[in-house]
Every structure is written in structure tokens, then in C-alpha cells.
């Protein structure tokens, strides 16, 4: 079955960096647009950015220039490199299909705080 497993979250100080990873299975990974989403406490889940099968990326304005999405189609992995983190980036981060999300994984918690 379709499965997404996120990892790499943690506690980081403002201005710091984290790299999230997502392992996907149960579908032909290489042909899907993949996305990273996040949900902050009390807020709706939002799309942070996406990457097409050929590596083209799009980002939400709030993270543009700070976050970078990449993928490894041979290993069914997608990454989110987060730099210059801000307290407002605190959220649970999820990966999923970028166009029409499927079943959600457990996500990985990112907390940006001093």
C-alpha cells in the first residue's frame, strides 16, 4: 500500500538548519510530483513546496529562498533542506503527492526555538 515515512525533525535554534527525509513506497515514485506539507498548531495543513519528476520545484512564498526540495528517484526518497529557520516554521512536516495528497504518514516535528 502507499506509504510515506518522514524523518529528520527536531529542535533547532532560529537561524539554524535541518534536513528532512521522506521514504515513499507502494507506487511508482519516479512519475509522481512530490510535495512537502506542514501543519502548525491550530492551523490548517499547507503545501510548503513541490518537486516534479524532472526536478522542477515550486515553493510557498513564506519559505522561498530558505527551503530546497530534492529527490532521489532511484531510492524513492524526497528531501527538504531547511535553512535560516524561523519560529514560525515550527510545525509537523509531511511528505505526500504534490498534486492530490494520498494517505498521510505520521510526519516529523520541527520546532524552532531558542
Tab-separated table of N, CA, C and O in Angstrom:
chain	number	residue	atom	x	y	z
A	1	UNK	N	0.840	-1.185	0.000
A	1	UNK	CA	0.000	0.000	0.000
A	1	UNK	C	0.885	1.248	0.000
A	1	UNK	O	2.061	1.190	0.334
A	2	UNK	N	0.285	2.372	-0.351
A	2	UNK	CA	1.017	3.629	-0.383
A	2	UNK	C	1.432	4.023	1.032
A	2	UNK	O	0.630	3.974	1.960
A	3	UNK	N	2.680	4.396	1.173
A	3	UNK	CA	3.186	4.766	2.487
A	3	UNK	C	4.241	5.862	2.355
A	3	UNK	O	5.063	5.839	1.446
A	4	UNK	N	4.180	6.815	3.285
A	4	UNK	CA	5.179	7.880	3.383
A	4	UNK	C	5.724	7.880	4.810
A	4	UNK	O	4.944	7.927	5.763
A	5	UNK	N	7.049	7.860	4.941
A	5	UNK	CA	7.684	7.860	6.252
A	5	UNK	C	8.677	9.014	6.320
A	5	UNK	O	9.696	9.009	5.633
A	6	UNK	N	8.354	9.988	7.157
A	6	UNK	CA	9.185	11.183	7.295
A	6	UNK	C	10.140	11.054	8.479
A	6	UNK	O	9.804	10.410	9.484
A	7	UNK	N	11.290	11.690	8.354
A	7	UNK	CA	12.263	11.670	9.440
A	7	UNK	C	13.151	12.913	9.356
A	7	UNK	O	13.142	13.617	8.342
A	8	UNK	N	13.891	13.163	10.438
A	8	UNK	CA	14.866	14.233	10.424
A	8	UNK	C	14.487	15.473	11.199
A	8	UNK	O	15.281	16.415	11.291
A	9	UNK	N	13.297	15.495	11.763
A	9	UNK	CA	12.885	16.665	12.518
A	9	UNK	C	13.615	16.772	13.844
A	9	UNK	O	14.389	15.893	14.226
A	10	UNK	N	13.364	17.872	14.539
A	10	UNK	CA	13.987	18.074	15.838
A	10	UNK	C	13.842	19.493	16.307
A	10	UNK	O	13.083	20.283	15.740
A	11	UNK	N	14.585	19.804	17.354
A	11	UNK	CA	14.594	21.156	17.919
A	11	UNK	C	15.819	21.891	17.393
A	11	UNK	O	16.944	21.362	17.470
A	12	UNK	N	15.609	23.084	16.878
A	12	UNK	CA	16.706	23.862	16.327
A	12	UNK	C	16.510	25.324	16.699
A	12	UNK	O	15.367	25.790	16.847
A	13	UNK	N	17.609	26.032	16.856
A	13	UNK	CA	17.519	27.455	17.196
A	13	UNK	C	17.187	28.273	15.949
A	13	UNK	O	17.489	27.858	14.817
A	14	UNK	N	16.590	29.427	16.145
A	14	UNK	CA	16.347	30.309	14.993
A	14	UNK	C	17.637	30.569	14.229
A	14	UNK	O	18.698	30.780	14.831
A	15	UNK	N	17.525	30.538	12.914
A	15	UNK	CA	18.700	30.701	12.060
A	15	UNK	C	19.391	29.402	11.709
A	15	UNK	O	20.279	29.384	10.844
A	16	UNK	N	18.988	28.330	12.359
A	16	UNK	CA	19.609	27.030	12.122
A	16	UNK	C	19.050	26.326	10.903
A	16	UNK	O	18.212	26.860	10.169
A	17	UNK	N	19.537	25.101	10.711
A	17	UNK	CA	19.159	24.299	9.545
A	17	UNK	C	18.763	22.894	9.965
A	17	UNK	O	19.223	22.375	10.997
A	18	UNK	N	17.933	22.289	9.143
A	18	UNK	CA	17.558	20.886	9.290
A	18	UNK	C	17.348	20.309	7.901
A	18	UNK	O	16.955	21.033	6.977
A	19	UNK	N	17.560	19.007	7.793
A	19	UNK	CA	17.263	18.314	6.546
A	19	UNK	C	16.306	17.177	6.844
A	19	UNK	O	16.633	16.263	7.610
A	20	UNK	N	15.135	17.268	6.257
A	20	UNK	CA	14.133	16.221	6.414
A	20	UNK	C	14.233	15.230	5.256
A	20	UNK	O	14.565	15.611	4.131
A	21	UNK	N	13.895	13.984	5.562
A	21	UNK	CA	13.871	12.936	4.553
A	21	UNK	C	12.507	12.270	4.552
A	21	UNK	O	11.830	12.215	5.582
A	22	UNK	N	12.138	11.758	3.408
A	22	UNK	CA	10.880	11.032	3.280
A	22	UNK	C	11.119	9.816	2.395
A	22	UNK	O	11.600	9.944	1.269
A	23	UNK	N	10.750	8.671	2.929
A	23	UNK	CA	10.818	7.432	2.171
A	23	UNK	C	9.410	7.067	1.728
A	23	UNK	O	8.493	6.994	2.549
A	24	UNK	N	9.240	6.863	0.427
A	24	UNK	CA	7.928	6.569	-0.128
A	24	UNK	C	7.911	5.156	-0.707
A	24	UNK	O	8.920	4.668	-1.219
A	25	UNK	N	6.760	4.524	-0.632
A	25	UNK	CA	6.633	3.159	-1.164
A	25	UNK	C	5.196	2.896	-1.581
A	25	UNK	O	4.281	3.635	-1.198
A	26	UNK	N	5.022	1.848	-2.368
A	26	UNK	CA	3.684	1.429	-2.771
A	26	UNK	C	3.174	2.037	-4.060
A	26	UNK	O	2.014	1.825	-4.418
A	27	UNK	N	4.024	2.794	-4.759
A	27	UNK	CA	3.623	3.381	-6.032
A	27	UNK	C	4.889	3.658	-6.846
A	27	UNK	O	6.009	3.557	-6.331
A	28	UNK	N	4.698	4.023	-8.112
A	28	UNK	CA	5.841	4.298	-8.994
A	28	UNK	C	6.323	5.708	-8.706
A	28	UNK	O	5.852	6.701	-9.290
A	29	UNK	N	7.267	5.814	-7.800
A	29	UNK	CA	7.710	7.091	-7.252
A	29	UNK	C	8.146	8.072	-8.337
A	29	UNK	O	7.807	9.256	-8.289
A	30	UNK	N	8.888	7.591	-9.311
A	30	UNK	CA	9.555	8.478	-10.264
A	30	UNK	C	8.603	9.286	-11.132
A	30	UNK	O	8.997	10.308	-11.693
A	31	UNK	N	7.344	8.888	-11.248
A	31	UNK	CA	6.438	9.597	-12.144
A	31	UNK	C	5.534	10.584	-11.403
A	31	UNK	O	4.735	11.278	-12.029
A	32	UNK	N	5.651	10.652	-10.091
A	32	UNK	CA	4.774	11.498	-9.294
A	32	UNK	C	5.436	12.813	-8.903
A	32	UNK	O	6.611	12.849	-8.541
A	33	UNK	N	4.635	13.879	-8.958
A	33	UNK	CA	5.032	15.115	-8.291
A	33	UNK	C	4.980	14.859	-6.786
A	33	UNK	O	3.982	14.322	-6.286
A	34	UNK	N	6.032	15.229	-6.094
A	34	UNK	CA	6.083	15.042	-4.648
A	34	UNK	C	6.060	16.398	-3.956
A	34	UNK	O	6.589	17.384	-4.466
A	35	UNK	N	5.448	16.400	-2.781
A	35	UNK	CA	5.342	17.651	-2.046
A	35	UNK	C	5.693	17.500	-0.585
A	35	UNK	O	5.594	16.410	-0.023
A	36	UNK	N	6.112	18.604	-0.003
A	36	UNK	CA	6.267	18.691	1.448
A	36	UNK	C	5.181	19.626	1.966
A	36	UNK	O	4.950	20.703	1.407
A	37	UNK	N	4.544	19.204	3.030
A	37	UNK	CA	3.484	19.956	3.673
A	37	UNK	C	3.863	20.174	5.146
A	37	UNK	O	4.707	19.477	5.677
A	38	UNK	N	3.179	21.114	5.764
A	38	UNK	CA	3.362	21.293	7.197
A	38	UNK	C	2.068	21.738	7.841
A	38	UNK	O	1.220	22.350	7.198
A	39	UNK	N	1.952	21.404	9.115
A	39	UNK	CA	0.786	21.824	9.880
A	39	UNK	C	1.254	22.336	11.231
A	39	UNK	O	1.804	21.569	12.041
A	40	UNK	N	1.029	23.605	11.440
A	40	UNK	CA	1.369	24.230	12.713
A	40	UNK	C	0.190	24.089	13.675
A	40	UNK	O	-0.951	23.918	13.234
A	41	UNK	N	0.443	24.172	14.967
A	41	UNK	CA	-0.647	24.042	15.941
A	41	UNK	C	-1.764	25.036	15.664
A	41	UNK	O	-1.523	26.233	15.505
A	42	UNK	N	-2.991	24.525	15.599
A	42	UNK	CA	-4.146	25.382	15.401
A	42	UNK	C	-4.339	25.893	13.991
A	42	UNK	O	-5.224	26.715	13.754
A	43	UNK	N	-3.522	25.406	13.057
A	43	UNK	CA	-3.618	25.878	11.683
A	43	UNK	C	-3.872	24.716	10.729
A	43	UNK	O	-3.639	23.555	11.070
A	44	UNK	N	-4.316	25.050	9.532
A	44	UNK	CA	-4.539	24.025	8.527
A	44	UNK	C	-3.214	23.580	7.922
A	44	UNK	O	-2.231	24.336	7.890
A	45	UNK	N	-3.202	22.376	7.427
A	45	UNK	CA	-2.025	21.880	6.731
A	45	UNK	C	-1.834	22.684	5.448
A	45	UNK	O	-2.795	22.987	4.750
A	46	UNK	N	-0.572	23.036	5.158
A	46	UNK	CA	-0.297	23.830	3.976
A	46	UNK	C	0.824	23.189	3.166
A	46	UNK	O	1.695	22.503	3.710
A	47	UNK	N	0.817	23.454	1.875
A	47	UNK	CA	1.863	22.970	0.994
A	47	UNK	C	3.078	23.885	1.105
A	47	UNK	O	2.964	25.081	0.868
A	48	UNK	N	4.208	23.322	1.455
A	48	UNK	CA	5.453	24.088	1.571
A	48	UNK	C	6.120	24.213	0.210
A	48	UNK	O	6.626	25.276	-0.156
A	49	UNK	N	6.107	23.140	-0.542
A	49	UNK	CA	6.724	23.144	-1.856
A	49	UNK	C	6.567	21.795	-2.515
A	49	UNK	O	6.153	20.832	-1.878
A	50	UNK	N	6.900	21.750	-3.800
A	50	UNK	CA	6.760	20.508	-4.544
A	50	UNK	C	7.894	20.370	-5.541
A	50	UNK	O	8.562	21.354	-5.898
A	51	UNK	N	8.077	19.125	-5.990
A	51	UNK	CA	9.111	18.838	-6.978
A	51	UNK	C	8.538	17.877	-8.003
A	51	UNK	O	7.933	16.859	-7.651
A	52	UNK	N	8.702	18.217	-9.259
A	52	UNK	CA	8.190	17.378	-10.336
A	52	UNK	C	9.134	16.206	-10.576
A	52	UNK	O	10.208	16.109	-9.990
A	53	UNK	N	8.722	15.317	-11.451
A	53	UNK	CA	9.538	14.137	-11.680
A	53	UNK	C	10.871	14.469	-12.329
A	53	UNK	O	11.828	13.708	-12.193
A	54	UNK	N	10.960	15.613	-13.014
A	54	UNK	CA	12.231	16.003	-13.625
A	54	UNK	C	13.037	16.961	-12.761
A	54	UNK	O	14.080	17.457	-13.174
A	55	UNK	N	12.540	17.240	-11.546
A	55	UNK	CA	13.302	18.052	-10.600
A	55	UNK	C	12.920	19.515	-10.531
A	55	UNK	O	13.510	20.263	-9.752
A	56	UNK	N	11.937	19.944	-11.300
A	56	UNK	CA	11.474	21.329	-11.198
A	56	UNK	C	10.771	21.537	-9.868
A	56	UNK	O	10.015	20.670	-9.426
A	57	UNK	N	11.023	22.681	-9.242
A	57	UNK	CA	10.473	22.923	-7.912
A	57	UNK	C	9.638	24.193	-7.843
A	57	UNK	O	9.823	25.118	-8.625
A	58	UNK	N	8.717	24.200	-6.897
A	58	UNK	CA	7.921	25.375	-6.570
A	58	UNK	C	7.826	25.467	-5.058
A	58	UNK	O	7.778	24.432	-4.378
A	59	UNK	N	7.782	26.692	-4.540
A	59	UNK	CA	7.762	26.891	-3.093
A	59	UNK	C	6.735	27.930	-2.699
A	59	UNK	O	6.439	28.857	-3.450
A	60	UNK	N	6.226	27.761	-1.497
A	60	UNK	CA	5.390	28.805	-0.904
A	60	UNK	C	6.249	30.042	-0.672
A	60	UNK	O	7.449	29.935	-0.386
A	61	UNK	N	5.616	31.202	-0.775
A	61	UNK	CA	6.362	32.449	-0.600
A	61	UNK	C	7.062	32.511	0.754
A	61	UNK	O	8.147	33.095	0.883
A	62	UNK	N	6.458	31.911	1.759
A	62	UNK	CA	6.990	32.001	3.119
A	62	UNK	C	8.325	31.271	3.287
A	62	UNK	O	9.057	31.536	4.252
A	63	UNK	N	8.646	30.356	2.368
A	63	UNK	CA	9.880	29.579	2.509
A	63	UNK	C	10.827	29.772	1.333
A	63	UNK	O	11.955	29.255	1.356
A	64	UNK	N	10.393	30.505	0.337
A	64	UNK	CA	11.196	30.676	-0.866
A	64	UNK	C	12.547	31.301	-0.514
A	64	UNK	O	12.627	32.272	0.233
A	65	UNK	N	13.609	30.714	-1.048
A	65	UNK	CA	14.957	31.193	-0.767
A	65	UNK	C	15.581	30.589	0.473
A	65	UNK	O	16.785	30.745	0.704
A	66	UNK	N	14.782	29.894	1.285
A	66	UNK	CA	15.304	29.272	2.513
A	66	UNK	C	15.217	27.748	2.462
A	66	UNK	O	16.068	27.065	3.037
A	67	UNK	N	14.195	27.222	1.800
A	67	UNK	CA	13.977	25.777	1.734
A	67	UNK	C	14.276	25.272	0.326
A	67	UNK	O	14.024	25.966	-0.662
A	68	UNK	N	14.790	24.045	0.259
A	68	UNK	CA	15.083	23.415	-1.019
A	68	UNK	C	14.620	21.967	-0.995
A	68	UNK	O	14.958	21.211	-0.069
A	69	UNK	N	13.841	21.598	-1.994
A	69	UNK	CA	13.366	20.221	-2.126
A	69	UNK	C	14.196	19.516	-3.195
A	69	UNK	O	14.483	20.084	-4.250
A	70	UNK	N	14.542	18.276	-2.911
A	70	UNK	CA	15.234	17.443	-3.886
A	70	UNK	C	14.685	16.029	-3.790
A	70	UNK	O	13.971	15.692	-2.841
A	71	UNK	N	15.024	15.221	-4.772
A	71	UNK	CA	14.525	13.852	-4.783
A	71	UNK	C	15.570	12.904	-5.365
A	71	UNK	O	16.413	13.308	-6.155
A	72	UNK	N	15.446	11.648	-4.952
A	72	UNK	CA	16.284	10.570	-5.476
A	72	UNK	C	15.337	9.493	-5.999
A	72	UNK	O	14.778	8.710	-5.215
A	73	UNK	N	15.158	9.471	-7.295
A	73	UNK	CA	14.194	8.542	-7.886
A	73	UNK	C	14.674	7.089	-7.839
A	73	UNK	O	13.865	6.170	-8.005
A	74	UNK	N	15.959	6.872	-7.630
A	74	UNK	CA	16.456	5.500	-7.549
A	74	UNK	C	16.186	4.882	-6.178
A	74	UNK	O	16.115	3.665	-6.044
A	75	UNK	N	16.039	5.749	-5.176
A	75	UNK	CA	15.835	5.264	-3.806
A	75	UNK	C	14.446	5.591	-3.263
A	75	UNK	O	14.148	5.270	-2.107
A	76	UNK	N	13.622	6.215	-4.084
A	76	UNK	CA	12.277	6.623	-3.650
A	76	UNK	C	12.327	7.537	-2.424
A	76	UNK	O	11.584	7.354	-1.449
A	77	UNK	N	13.214	8.527	-2.498
A	77	UNK	CA	13.385	9.448	-1.387
A	77	UNK	C	13.152	10.882	-1.856
A	77	UNK	O	13.505	11.252	-2.974
A	78	UNK	N	12.599	11.670	-0.966
A	78	UNK	CA	12.472	13.099	-1.211
A	78	UNK	C	12.972	13.828	0.028
A	78	UNK	O	12.757	13.370	1.157
A	79	UNK	N	13.660	14.940	-0.186
A	79	UNK	CA	14.304	15.668	0.901
A	79	UNK	C	13.786	17.100	0.982
A	79	UNK	O	13.367	17.674	-0.025
A	80	UNK	N	13.873	17.649	2.173
A	80	UNK	CA	13.579	19.069	2.377
A	80	UNK	C	14.727	19.654	3.197
A	80	UNK	O	14.853	19.363	4.390
A	81	UNK	N	15.535	20.451	2.536
A	81	UNK	CA	16.607	21.173	3.221
A	81	UNK	C	16.062	22.511	3.683
A	81	UNK	O	15.590	23.302	2.864
A	82	UNK	N	16.115	22.752	4.967
A	82	UNK	CA	15.562	23.972	5.550
A	82	UNK	C	16.685	24.778	6.181
A	82	UNK	O	17.347	24.296	7.107
A	83	UNK	N	16.882	25.978	5.690
A	83	UNK	CA	17.912	26.875	6.206
A	83	UNK	C	17.278	28.141	6.767
A	83	UNK	O	16.119	28.451	6.465
A	84	UNK	N	18.038	28.848	7.557
A	84	UNK	CA	17.571	30.104	8.156
A	84	UNK	C	16.190	29.931	8.773
A	84	UNK	O	15.252	30.694	8.497
A	85	UNK	N	16.064	28.934	9.587
A	85	UNK	CA	14.762	28.605	10.166
A	85	UNK	C	14.279	29.694	11.107
A	85	UNK	O	15.068	30.342	11.810
A	86	UNK	N	12.960	29.861	11.120
A	86	UNK	CA	12.305	30.875	11.944
A	86	UNK	C	11.321	30.183	12.897
A	86	UNK	O	10.840	29.084	12.586
A	87	UNK	N	10.980	30.825	13.992
A	87	UNK	CA	10.000	30.218	14.910
A	87	UNK	C	8.682	29.872	14.204
A	87	UNK	O	8.046	28.867	14.557
A	88	UNK	N	8.300	30.652	13.222
A	88	UNK	CA	7.044	30.376	12.523
A	88	UNK	C	7.126	29.152	11.605
A	88	UNK	O	6.121	28.742	11.022
A	89	UNK	N	8.311	28.572	11.464
A	89	UNK	CA	8.438	27.312	10.723
A	89	UNK	C	8.110	26.104	11.599
A	89	UNK	O	8.072	24.975	11.101
A	90	UNK	N	7.890	26.336	12.872
A	90	UNK	CA	7.540	25.248	13.770
A	90	UNK	C	6.244	24.584	13.330
A	90	UNK	O	5.216	25.252	13.160
A	91	UNK	N	6.310	23.277	13.115
A	91	UNK	CA	5.158	22.534	12.604
A	91	UNK	C	5.524	21.054	12.515
A	91	UNK	O	6.687	20.687	12.668
A	92	UNK	N	4.516	20.256	12.254
A	92	UNK	CA	4.752	18.872	11.850
A	92	UNK	C	4.837	18.870	10.328
A	92	UNK	O	3.957	19.412	9.656
A	93	UNK	N	5.889	18.272	9.803
A	93	UNK	CA	6.140	18.263	8.368
A	93	UNK	C	5.830	16.883	7.800
A	93	UNK	O	6.212	15.855	8.386
A	94	UNK	N	5.158	16.894	6.665
A	94	UNK	CA	4.739	15.676	5.997
A	94	UNK	C	5.177	15.712	4.534
A	94	UNK	O	5.220	16.780	3.926
A	95	UNK	N	5.425	14.545	3.978
A	95	UNK	CA	5.567	14.471	2.525
A	95	UNK	C	4.375	13.705	1.968
A	95	UNK	O	3.723	12.927	2.673
A	96	UNK	N	4.090	13.948	0.714
A	96	UNK	CA	2.957	13.295	0.065
A	96	UNK	C	3.033	13.607	-1.416
A	96	UNK	O	3.946	14.295	-1.875
A	97	UNK	N	2.072	13.123	-2.170
A	97	UNK	CA	1.991	13.529	-3.554
A	97	UNK	C	1.729	15.028	-3.612
A	97	UNK	O	0.954	15.565	-2.822
A	98	UNK	N	2.346	15.681	-4.566
A	98	UNK	CA	2.248	17.125	-4.597
A	98	UNK	C	0.971	17.659	-5.218
A	98	UNK	O	0.599	18.810	-4.980
A	99	UNK	N	0.306	16.864	-6.023
A	99	UNK	CA	-0.899	17.343	-6.700
A	99	UNK	C	-2.165	17.016	-5.918
A	99	UNK	O	-2.950	17.905	-5.600
A	100	UNK	N	-2.352	15.769	-5.593
A	100	UNK	CA	-3.527	15.328	-4.841
A	100	UNK	C	-3.045	14.395	-3.735
A	100	UNK	O	-2.743	13.241	-3.997
A	101	UNK	N	-2.949	14.919	-2.508
A	101	UNK	CA	-2.403	14.106	-1.423
A	101	UNK	C	-3.150	12.799	-1.221
A	101	UNK	O	-4.375	12.745	-1.350
A	102	UNK	N	-2.389	11.766	-0.881
A	102	UNK	CA	-2.962	10.480	-0.563
A	102	UNK	C	-2.969	10.270	0.937
A	102	UNK	O	-3.136	11.231	1.702
A	103	UNK	N	-2.762	9.046	1.383
A	103	UNK	CA	-2.753	8.786	2.824
A	103	UNK	C	-1.573	9.491	3.484
A	103	UNK	O	-0.463	9.522	2.930
A	104	UNK	N	-1.799	10.022	4.668
A	104	UNK	CA	-0.753	10.773	5.359
A	104	UNK	C	0.075	9.868	6.267
A	104	UNK	O	-0.450	8.942	6.899
A	105	UNK	N	1.361	10.152	6.324
A	105	UNK	CA	2.221	9.496	7.282
A	105	UNK	C	2.111	10.165	8.638
A	105	UNK	O	1.244	11.027	8.852
A	106	UNK	N	3.014	9.805	9.538
A	106	UNK	CA	2.973	10.386	10.886
A	106	UNK	C	3.630	11.751	10.937
A	106	UNK	O	3.396	12.510	11.890
A	107	UNK	N	4.418	12.079	9.946
A	107	UNK	CA	5.083	13.361	9.934
A	107	UNK	C	6.283	13.397	10.866
A	107	UNK	O	6.551	12.451	11.622
A	108	UNK	N	7.003	14.508	10.815
A	108	UNK	CA	8.146	14.708	11.699
A	108	UNK	C	8.069	16.125	12.271
A	108	UNK	O	7.840	17.080	11.536
A	109	UNK	N	8.246	16.220	13.574
A	109	UNK	CA	8.083	17.501	14.264
A	109	UNK	C	9.335	18.349	14.098
A	109	UNK	O	10.450	17.889	14.363
A	110	UNK	N	9.125	19.589	13.699
A	110	UNK	CA	10.197	20.585	13.644
A	110	UNK	C	9.826	21.709	14.598
A	110	UNK	O	8.750	22.296	14.478
A	111	UNK	N	10.705	21.971	15.535
A	111	UNK	CA	10.494	23.046	16.498
A	111	UNK	C	11.663	24.011	16.414
A	111	UNK	O	12.817	23.607	16.575
A	112	UNK	N	11.341	25.270	16.137
A	112	UNK	CA	12.363	26.308	16.042
A	112	UNK	C	12.191	27.238	17.228
A	112	UNK	O	11.216	27.975	17.331
A	113	UNK	N	13.128	27.159	18.126
A	113	UNK	CA	13.016	27.929	19.363
A	113	UNK	C	14.390	28.100	19.994
A	113	UNK	O	15.249	27.228	19.880
A	114	UNK	N	14.547	29.228	20.670
A	114	UNK	CA	15.788	29.457	21.400
A	114	UNK	C	15.641	29.002	22.849
A	114	UNK	O	16.587	29.096	23.638
